[in-house]
mmCIF file of C-alpha atoms and ligand atoms in Angstrom:
data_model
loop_
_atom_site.group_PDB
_atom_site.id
_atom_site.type_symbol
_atom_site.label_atom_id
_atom_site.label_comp_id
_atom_site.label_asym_id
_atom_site.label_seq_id
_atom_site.Cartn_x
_atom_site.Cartn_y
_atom_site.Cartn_z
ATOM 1 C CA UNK A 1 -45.448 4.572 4.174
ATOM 2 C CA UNK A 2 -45.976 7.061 1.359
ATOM 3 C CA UNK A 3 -44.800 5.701 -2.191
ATOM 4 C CA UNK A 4 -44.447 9.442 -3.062
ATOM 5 C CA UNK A 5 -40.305 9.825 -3.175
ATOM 6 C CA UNK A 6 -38.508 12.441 -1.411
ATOM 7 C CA UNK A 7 -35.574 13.613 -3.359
ATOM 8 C CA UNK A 8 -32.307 13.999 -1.289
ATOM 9 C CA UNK A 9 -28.880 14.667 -1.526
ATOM 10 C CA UNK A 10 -25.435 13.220 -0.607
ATOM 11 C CA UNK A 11 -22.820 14.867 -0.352
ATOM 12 C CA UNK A 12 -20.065 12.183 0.287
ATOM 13 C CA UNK A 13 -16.215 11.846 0.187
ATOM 14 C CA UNK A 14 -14.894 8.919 -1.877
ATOM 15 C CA UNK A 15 -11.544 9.114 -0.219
ATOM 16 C CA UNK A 16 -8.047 9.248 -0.918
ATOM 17 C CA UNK A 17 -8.608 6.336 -4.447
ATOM 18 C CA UNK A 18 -7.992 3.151 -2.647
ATOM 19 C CA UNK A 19 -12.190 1.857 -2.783
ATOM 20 C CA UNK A 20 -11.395 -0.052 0.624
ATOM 21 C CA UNK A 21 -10.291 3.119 2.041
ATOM 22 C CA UNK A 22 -14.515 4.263 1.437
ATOM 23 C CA UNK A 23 -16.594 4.718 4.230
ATOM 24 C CA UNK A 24 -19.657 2.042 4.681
ATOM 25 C CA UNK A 25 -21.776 4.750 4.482
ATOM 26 C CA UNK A 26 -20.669 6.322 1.293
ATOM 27 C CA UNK A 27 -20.745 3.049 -0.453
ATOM 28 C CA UNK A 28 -24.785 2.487 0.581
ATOM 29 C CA UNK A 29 -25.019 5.884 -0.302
ATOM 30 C CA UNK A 30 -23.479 4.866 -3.945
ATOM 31 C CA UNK A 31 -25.403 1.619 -3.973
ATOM 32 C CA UNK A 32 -28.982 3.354 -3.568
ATOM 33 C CA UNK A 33 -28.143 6.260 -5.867
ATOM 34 C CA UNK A 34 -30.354 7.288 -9.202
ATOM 35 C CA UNK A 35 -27.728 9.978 -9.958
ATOM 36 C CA UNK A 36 -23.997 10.568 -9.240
ATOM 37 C CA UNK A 37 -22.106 13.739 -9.865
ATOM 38 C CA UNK A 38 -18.339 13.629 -9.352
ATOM 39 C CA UNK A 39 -15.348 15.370 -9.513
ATOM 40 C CA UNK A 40 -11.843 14.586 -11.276
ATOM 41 C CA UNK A 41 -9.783 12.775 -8.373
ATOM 42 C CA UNK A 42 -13.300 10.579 -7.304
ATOM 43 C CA UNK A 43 -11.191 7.262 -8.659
ATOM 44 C CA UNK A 44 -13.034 5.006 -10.991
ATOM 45 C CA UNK A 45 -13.118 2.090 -9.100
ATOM 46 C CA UNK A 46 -14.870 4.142 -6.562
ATOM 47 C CA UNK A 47 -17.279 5.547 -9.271
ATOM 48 C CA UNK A 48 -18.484 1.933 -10.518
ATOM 49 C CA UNK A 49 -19.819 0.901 -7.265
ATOM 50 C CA UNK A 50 -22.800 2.881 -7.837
ATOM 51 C CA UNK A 51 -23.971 0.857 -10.603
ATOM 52 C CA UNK A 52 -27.705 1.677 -10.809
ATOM 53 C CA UNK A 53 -27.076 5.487 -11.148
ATOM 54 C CA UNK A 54 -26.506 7.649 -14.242
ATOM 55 C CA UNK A 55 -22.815 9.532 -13.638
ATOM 56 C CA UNK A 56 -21.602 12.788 -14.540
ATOM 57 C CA UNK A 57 -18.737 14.352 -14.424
ATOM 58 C CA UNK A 58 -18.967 18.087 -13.049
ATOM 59 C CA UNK A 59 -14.898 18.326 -11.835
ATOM 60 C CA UNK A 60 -12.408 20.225 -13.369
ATOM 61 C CA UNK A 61 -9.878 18.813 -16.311
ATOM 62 C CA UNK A 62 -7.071 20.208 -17.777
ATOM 63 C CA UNK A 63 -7.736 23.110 -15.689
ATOM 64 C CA UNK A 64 -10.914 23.830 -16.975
ATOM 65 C CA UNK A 65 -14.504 23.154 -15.392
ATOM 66 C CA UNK A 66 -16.719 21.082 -17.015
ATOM 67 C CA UNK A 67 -19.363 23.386 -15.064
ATOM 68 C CA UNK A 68 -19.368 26.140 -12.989
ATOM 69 C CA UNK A 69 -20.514 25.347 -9.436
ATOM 70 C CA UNK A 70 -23.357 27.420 -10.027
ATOM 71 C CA UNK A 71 -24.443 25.099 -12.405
ATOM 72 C CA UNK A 72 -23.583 22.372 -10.527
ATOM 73 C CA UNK A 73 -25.834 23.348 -7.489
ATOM 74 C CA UNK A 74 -28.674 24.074 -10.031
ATOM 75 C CA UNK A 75 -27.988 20.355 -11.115
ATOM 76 C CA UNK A 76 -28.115 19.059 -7.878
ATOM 77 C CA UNK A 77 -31.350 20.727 -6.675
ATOM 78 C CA UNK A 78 -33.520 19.944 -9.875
ATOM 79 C CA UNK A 79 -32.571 16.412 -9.691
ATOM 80 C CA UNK A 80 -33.264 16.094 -6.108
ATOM 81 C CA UNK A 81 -36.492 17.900 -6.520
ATOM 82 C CA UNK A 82 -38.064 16.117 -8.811
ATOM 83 C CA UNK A 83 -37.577 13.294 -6.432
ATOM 84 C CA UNK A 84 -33.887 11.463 -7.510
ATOM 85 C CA UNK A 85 -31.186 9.719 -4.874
ATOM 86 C CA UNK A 86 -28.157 12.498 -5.744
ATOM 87 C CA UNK A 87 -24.619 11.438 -4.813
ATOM 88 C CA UNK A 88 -22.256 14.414 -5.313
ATOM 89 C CA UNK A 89 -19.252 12.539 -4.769
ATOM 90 C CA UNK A 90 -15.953 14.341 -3.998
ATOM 91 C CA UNK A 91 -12.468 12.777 -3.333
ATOM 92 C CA UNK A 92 -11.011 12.865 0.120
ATOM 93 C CA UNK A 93 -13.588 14.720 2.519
ATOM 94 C CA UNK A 94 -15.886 16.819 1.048
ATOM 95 C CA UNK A 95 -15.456 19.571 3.294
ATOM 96 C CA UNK A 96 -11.405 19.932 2.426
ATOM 97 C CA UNK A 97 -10.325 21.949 0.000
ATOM 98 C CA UNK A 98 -13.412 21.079 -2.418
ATOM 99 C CA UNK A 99 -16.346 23.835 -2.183
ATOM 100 C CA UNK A 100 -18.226 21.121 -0.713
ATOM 101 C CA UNK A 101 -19.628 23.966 1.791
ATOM 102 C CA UNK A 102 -20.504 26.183 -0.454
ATOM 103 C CA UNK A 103 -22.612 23.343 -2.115
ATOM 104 C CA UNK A 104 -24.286 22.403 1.299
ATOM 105 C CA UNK A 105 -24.924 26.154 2.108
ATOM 106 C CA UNK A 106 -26.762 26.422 -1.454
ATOM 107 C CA UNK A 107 -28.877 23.206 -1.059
ATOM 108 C CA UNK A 108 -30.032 24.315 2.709
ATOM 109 C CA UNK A 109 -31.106 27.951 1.075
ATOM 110 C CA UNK A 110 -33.054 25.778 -1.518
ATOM 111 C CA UNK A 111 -34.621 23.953 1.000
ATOM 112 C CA UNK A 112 -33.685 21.100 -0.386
ATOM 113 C CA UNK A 113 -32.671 17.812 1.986
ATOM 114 C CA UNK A 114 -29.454 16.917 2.219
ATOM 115 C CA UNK A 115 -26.614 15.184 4.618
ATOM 116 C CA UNK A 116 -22.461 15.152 4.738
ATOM 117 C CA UNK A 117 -20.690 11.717 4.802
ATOM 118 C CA UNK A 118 -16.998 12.910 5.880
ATOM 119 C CA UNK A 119 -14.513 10.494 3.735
ATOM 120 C CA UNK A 120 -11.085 9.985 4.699
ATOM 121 C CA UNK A 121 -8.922 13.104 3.465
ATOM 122 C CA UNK A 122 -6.037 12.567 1.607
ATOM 123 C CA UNK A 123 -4.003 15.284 3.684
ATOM 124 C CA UNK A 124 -3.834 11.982 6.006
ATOM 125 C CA UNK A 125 -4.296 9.061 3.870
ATOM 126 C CA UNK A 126 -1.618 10.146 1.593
ATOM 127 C CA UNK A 127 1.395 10.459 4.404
ATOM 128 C CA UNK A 128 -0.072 7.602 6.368
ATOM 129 C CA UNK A 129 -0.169 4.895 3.448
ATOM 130 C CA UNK A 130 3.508 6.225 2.653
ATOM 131 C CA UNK A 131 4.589 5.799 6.005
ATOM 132 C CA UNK A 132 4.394 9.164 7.104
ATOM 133 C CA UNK A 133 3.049 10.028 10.698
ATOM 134 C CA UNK A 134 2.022 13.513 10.765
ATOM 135 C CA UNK A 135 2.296 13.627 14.087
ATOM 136 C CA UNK A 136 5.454 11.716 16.240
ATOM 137 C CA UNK A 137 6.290 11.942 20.316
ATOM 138 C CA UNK A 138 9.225 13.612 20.039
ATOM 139 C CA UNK A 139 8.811 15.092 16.614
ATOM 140 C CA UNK A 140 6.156 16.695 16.106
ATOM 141 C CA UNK A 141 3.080 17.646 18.345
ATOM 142 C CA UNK A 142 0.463 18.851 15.619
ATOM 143 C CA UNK A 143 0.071 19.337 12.071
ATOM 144 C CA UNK A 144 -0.728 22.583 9.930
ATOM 145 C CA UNK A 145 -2.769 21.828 6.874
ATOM 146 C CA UNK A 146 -2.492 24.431 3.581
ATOM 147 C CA UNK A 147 -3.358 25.012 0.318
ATOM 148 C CA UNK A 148 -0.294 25.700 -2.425
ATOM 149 C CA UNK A 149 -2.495 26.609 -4.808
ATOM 150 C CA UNK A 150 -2.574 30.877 -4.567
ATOM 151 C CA UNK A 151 0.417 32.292 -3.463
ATOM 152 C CA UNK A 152 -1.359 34.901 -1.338
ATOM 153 C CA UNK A 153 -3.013 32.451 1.065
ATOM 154 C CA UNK A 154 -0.257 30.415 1.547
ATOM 155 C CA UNK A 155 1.501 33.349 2.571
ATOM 156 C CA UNK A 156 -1.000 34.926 4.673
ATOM 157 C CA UNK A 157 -1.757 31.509 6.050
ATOM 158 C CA UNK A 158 2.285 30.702 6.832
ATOM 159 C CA UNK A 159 2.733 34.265 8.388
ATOM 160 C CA UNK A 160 0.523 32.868 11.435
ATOM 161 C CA UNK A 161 3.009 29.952 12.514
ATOM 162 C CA UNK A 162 6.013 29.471 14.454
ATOM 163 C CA UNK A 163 9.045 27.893 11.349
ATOM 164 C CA UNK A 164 10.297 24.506 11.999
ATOM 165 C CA UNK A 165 7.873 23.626 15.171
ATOM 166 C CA UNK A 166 5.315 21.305 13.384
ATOM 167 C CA UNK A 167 4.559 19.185 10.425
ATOM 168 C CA UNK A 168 2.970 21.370 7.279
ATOM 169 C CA UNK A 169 0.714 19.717 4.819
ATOM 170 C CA UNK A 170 0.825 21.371 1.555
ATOM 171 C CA UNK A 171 -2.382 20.153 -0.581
ATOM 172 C CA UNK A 172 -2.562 21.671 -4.308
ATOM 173 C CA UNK A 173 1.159 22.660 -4.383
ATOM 174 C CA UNK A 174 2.784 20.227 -6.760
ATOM 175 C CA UNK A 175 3.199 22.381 -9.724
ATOM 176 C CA UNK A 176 4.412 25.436 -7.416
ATOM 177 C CA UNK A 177 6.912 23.205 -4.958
ATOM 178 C CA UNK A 178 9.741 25.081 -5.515
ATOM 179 C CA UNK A 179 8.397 28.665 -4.983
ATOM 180 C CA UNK A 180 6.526 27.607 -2.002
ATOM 181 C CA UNK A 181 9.688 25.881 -0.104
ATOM 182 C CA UNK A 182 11.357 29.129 -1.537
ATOM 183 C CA UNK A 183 9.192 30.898 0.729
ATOM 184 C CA UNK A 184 9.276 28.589 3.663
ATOM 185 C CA UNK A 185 12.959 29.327 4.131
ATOM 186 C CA UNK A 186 12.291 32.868 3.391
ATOM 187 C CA UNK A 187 9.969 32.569 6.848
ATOM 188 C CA UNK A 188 12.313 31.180 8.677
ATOM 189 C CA UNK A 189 12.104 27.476 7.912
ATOM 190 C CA UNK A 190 15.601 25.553 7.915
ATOM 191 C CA UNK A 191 17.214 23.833 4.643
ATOM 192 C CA UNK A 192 18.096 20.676 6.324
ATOM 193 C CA UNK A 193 14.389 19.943 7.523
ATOM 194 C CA UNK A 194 12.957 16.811 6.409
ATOM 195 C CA UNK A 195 10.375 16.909 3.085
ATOM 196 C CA UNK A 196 8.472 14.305 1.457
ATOM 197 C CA UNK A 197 6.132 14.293 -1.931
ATOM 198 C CA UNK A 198 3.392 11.546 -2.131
ATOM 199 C CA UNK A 199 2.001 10.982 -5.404
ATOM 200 C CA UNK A 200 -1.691 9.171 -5.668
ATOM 201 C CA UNK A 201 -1.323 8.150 -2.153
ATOM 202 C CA UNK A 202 -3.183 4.824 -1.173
ATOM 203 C CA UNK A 203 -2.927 3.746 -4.766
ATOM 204 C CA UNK A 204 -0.925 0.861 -6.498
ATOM 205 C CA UNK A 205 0.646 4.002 -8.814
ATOM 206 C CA UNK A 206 1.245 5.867 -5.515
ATOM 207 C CA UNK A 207 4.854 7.035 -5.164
ATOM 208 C CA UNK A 208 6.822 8.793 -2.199
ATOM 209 C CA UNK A 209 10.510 11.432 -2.799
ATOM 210 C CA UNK A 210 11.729 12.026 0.267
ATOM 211 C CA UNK A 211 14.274 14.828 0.376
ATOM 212 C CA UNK A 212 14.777 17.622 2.524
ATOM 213 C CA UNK A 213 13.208 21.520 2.018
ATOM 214 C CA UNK A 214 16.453 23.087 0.561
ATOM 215 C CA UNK A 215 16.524 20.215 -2.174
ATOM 216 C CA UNK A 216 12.701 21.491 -3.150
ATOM 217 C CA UNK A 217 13.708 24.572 -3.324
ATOM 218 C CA UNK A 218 16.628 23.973 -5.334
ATOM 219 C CA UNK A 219 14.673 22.423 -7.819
ATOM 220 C CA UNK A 220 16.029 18.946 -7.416
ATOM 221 C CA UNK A 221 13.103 17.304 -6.917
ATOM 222 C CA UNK A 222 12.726 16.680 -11.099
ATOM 223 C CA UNK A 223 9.265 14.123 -11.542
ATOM 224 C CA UNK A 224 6.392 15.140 -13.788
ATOM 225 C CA UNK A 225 3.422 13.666 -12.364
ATOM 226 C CA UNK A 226 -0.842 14.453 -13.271
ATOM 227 C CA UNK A 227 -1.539 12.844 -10.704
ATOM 228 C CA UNK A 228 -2.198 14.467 -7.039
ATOM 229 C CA UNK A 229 0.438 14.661 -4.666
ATOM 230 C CA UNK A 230 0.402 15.954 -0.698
ATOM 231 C CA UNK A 231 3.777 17.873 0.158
ATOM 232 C CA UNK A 232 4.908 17.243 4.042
ATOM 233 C CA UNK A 233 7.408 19.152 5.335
ATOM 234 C CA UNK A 234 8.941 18.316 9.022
ATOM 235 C CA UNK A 235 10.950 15.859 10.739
ATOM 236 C CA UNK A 236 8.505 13.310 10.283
ATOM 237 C CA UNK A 237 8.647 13.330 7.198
ATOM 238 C CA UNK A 238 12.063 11.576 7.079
ATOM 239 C CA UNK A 239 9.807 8.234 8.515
ATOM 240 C CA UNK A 240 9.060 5.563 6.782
ATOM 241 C CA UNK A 241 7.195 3.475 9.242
ATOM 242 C CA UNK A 242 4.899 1.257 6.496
ATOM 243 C CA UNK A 243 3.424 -2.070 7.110
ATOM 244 C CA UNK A 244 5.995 -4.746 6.550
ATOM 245 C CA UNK A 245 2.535 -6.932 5.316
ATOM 246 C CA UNK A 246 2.723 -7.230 1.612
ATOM 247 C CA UNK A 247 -0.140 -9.563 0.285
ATOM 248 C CA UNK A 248 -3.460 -8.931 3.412
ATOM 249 C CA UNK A 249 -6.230 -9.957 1.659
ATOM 250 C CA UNK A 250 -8.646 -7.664 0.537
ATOM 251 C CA UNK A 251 -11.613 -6.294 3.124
ATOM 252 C CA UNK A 252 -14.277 -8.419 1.410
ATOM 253 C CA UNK A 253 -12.064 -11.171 0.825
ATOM 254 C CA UNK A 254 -10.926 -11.851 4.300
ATOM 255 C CA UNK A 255 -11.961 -14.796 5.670
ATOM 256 C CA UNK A 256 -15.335 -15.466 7.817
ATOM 257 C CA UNK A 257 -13.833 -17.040 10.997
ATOM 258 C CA UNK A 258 -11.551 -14.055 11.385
ATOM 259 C CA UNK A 259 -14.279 -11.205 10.573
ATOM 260 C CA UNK A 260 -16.632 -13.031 12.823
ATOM 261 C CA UNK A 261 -13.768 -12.501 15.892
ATOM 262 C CA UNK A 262 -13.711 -8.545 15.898
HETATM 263 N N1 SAH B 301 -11.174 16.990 -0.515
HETATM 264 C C1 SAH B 301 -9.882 16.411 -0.844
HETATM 265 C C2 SAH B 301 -8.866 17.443 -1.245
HETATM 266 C C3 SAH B 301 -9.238 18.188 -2.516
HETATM 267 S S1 SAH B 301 -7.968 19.287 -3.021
HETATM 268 C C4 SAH B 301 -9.399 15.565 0.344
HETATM 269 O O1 SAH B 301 -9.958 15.659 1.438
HETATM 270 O O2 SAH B 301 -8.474 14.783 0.153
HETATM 271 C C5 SAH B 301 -7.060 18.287 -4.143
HETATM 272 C C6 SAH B 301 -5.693 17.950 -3.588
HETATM 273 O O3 SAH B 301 -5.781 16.862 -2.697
HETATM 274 C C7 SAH B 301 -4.674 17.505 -4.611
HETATM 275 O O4 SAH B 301 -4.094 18.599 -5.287
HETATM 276 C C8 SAH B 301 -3.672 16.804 -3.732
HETATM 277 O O5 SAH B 301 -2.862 17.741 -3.062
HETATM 278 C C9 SAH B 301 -4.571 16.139 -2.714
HETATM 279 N N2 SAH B 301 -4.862 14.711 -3.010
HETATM 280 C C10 SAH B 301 -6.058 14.183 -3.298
HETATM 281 N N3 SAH B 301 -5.980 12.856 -3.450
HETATM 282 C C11 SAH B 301 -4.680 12.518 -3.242
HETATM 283 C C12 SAH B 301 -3.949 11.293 -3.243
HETATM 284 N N4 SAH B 301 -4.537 10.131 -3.500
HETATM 285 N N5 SAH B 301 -2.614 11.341 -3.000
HETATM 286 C C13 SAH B 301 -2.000 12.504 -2.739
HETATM 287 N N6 SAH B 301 -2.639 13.701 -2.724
HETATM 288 C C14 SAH B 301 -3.966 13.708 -2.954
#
């Protein structure tokens, strides 16, 4: 084998916060890294398990990059070039809501090798650890996933469906919850139909309203929260089907007998 080191990089989704939640893959990816690049919602206890590798932070806070993603594919490429192990680690999936294609396209026009490891997105984790099936025989037969974030896309995106048939998952539209139900039941979309928030899903700090669309966009829904939150509107969202298991031990704590069984 050559000892001359090919640089490469990673671009891998840390998931919703909870580090058991983290793919195998990501974490060798973490393990093996010289340099790790990562973005505001990556959580820390995520970020640590790459212990070798020097970290910086490229994401946004306060609103404001800490580089532009030009910069942060010219980051990427010189490291990897002159031979490092780059992790650019996003939360969720990479390729949701977080430029991580535009950051793929630019390595593959730089020639530069890279690969995706998908990460569990928090557009499920979030309703699923809360007790929220997006999708329910009976209830609902698909899901419709959509950024809150600019008014125009929601919009345009909205236009395309059919009100009160499926679930909507609102990502990025926190801040702007009561314009956007506002305009839901400006589409069509009833009062009465079920709503939930989920704050830092998969988290100990995560936290679940449950309400219904008229009482968003009424304004009655009153927390401040920093921390990211999925919006599901649709019948399922009035479930709350969690595990009834408080204390199961850890992944790598389990027992040996009962891995050893799977
Ligand atoms: N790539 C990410 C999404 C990035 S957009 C993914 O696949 O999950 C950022 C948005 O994701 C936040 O505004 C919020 O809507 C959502 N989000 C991320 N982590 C979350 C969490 N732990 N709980 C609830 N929402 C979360």
């Amino acid at each position: 084998m050559s000892s001359v080191r090919i640089g490469f990089v990673s671009l891998v989704g840390a998931g919703p916060g909870d580090p058991e939640v983290l793919t195998r893959k990501a974490l060798a990816r973490l393990r093996r890294a010289d340099l790790v690049l990562y973005d505001a919602l990556v959580d820390p206890r995520v970020l640590t398990l790459g212990r070798r590798a020097r970290r910086f932070f490229v994401g946004k806070r306060a609103g404001r990059h800490a580089l532009s993603q030009e910069a942060i594919h010219a980051l990427m490429i010189r490291a990897a070039t002159r031979g490092h192990r780059v992790v650019r680690l996003k939360g969720g999936d990479p390729f949701v809501f977080g430029r991580g294609g535009e950051e793929a396209l630019a390595l593959q026009q730089a020639g530069v090798p890279f690969e995706v490891v998908p990460g569990v997105t928090s557009v499920v984790a979030a309703p699923s650890s809360a007790g929220i099936p997006l999708t329910h025989r009976g209830l609902s037969a698909a899901f419709f996933v959509v950024s809150g974030h600019d008014r125009q896309l929601f919009s345009d995106a909205l236009g395309a469906l059919t009100p009160n048939q499926i679930t909507l998952v609102i990502l990025m539209g926190f801040a702007r919850r009561v314009s956007l139900a506002a305009e839901l039941m400006e589409k069509g979309w009833r009062a009465k139909t079920p709503a939930a928030i989920v704050s830092d899903g998969t988290n100990p700090s995560a936290a679940v309203w449950r309400g219904t669309l008229g009482d968003l966009a009424a304004g009655r829904m009153h927390a401040r929260t920093e921390a990211p939150a999925v919006i599901v509107v649709g019948e399922v969202a009035a479930l709350d089907v969690k595990t009834t298991v408080l204390q199961e031990p850890a992944c790598d704590e389990a027992p040996r007998a009962r891995r050893s069984t799977r």
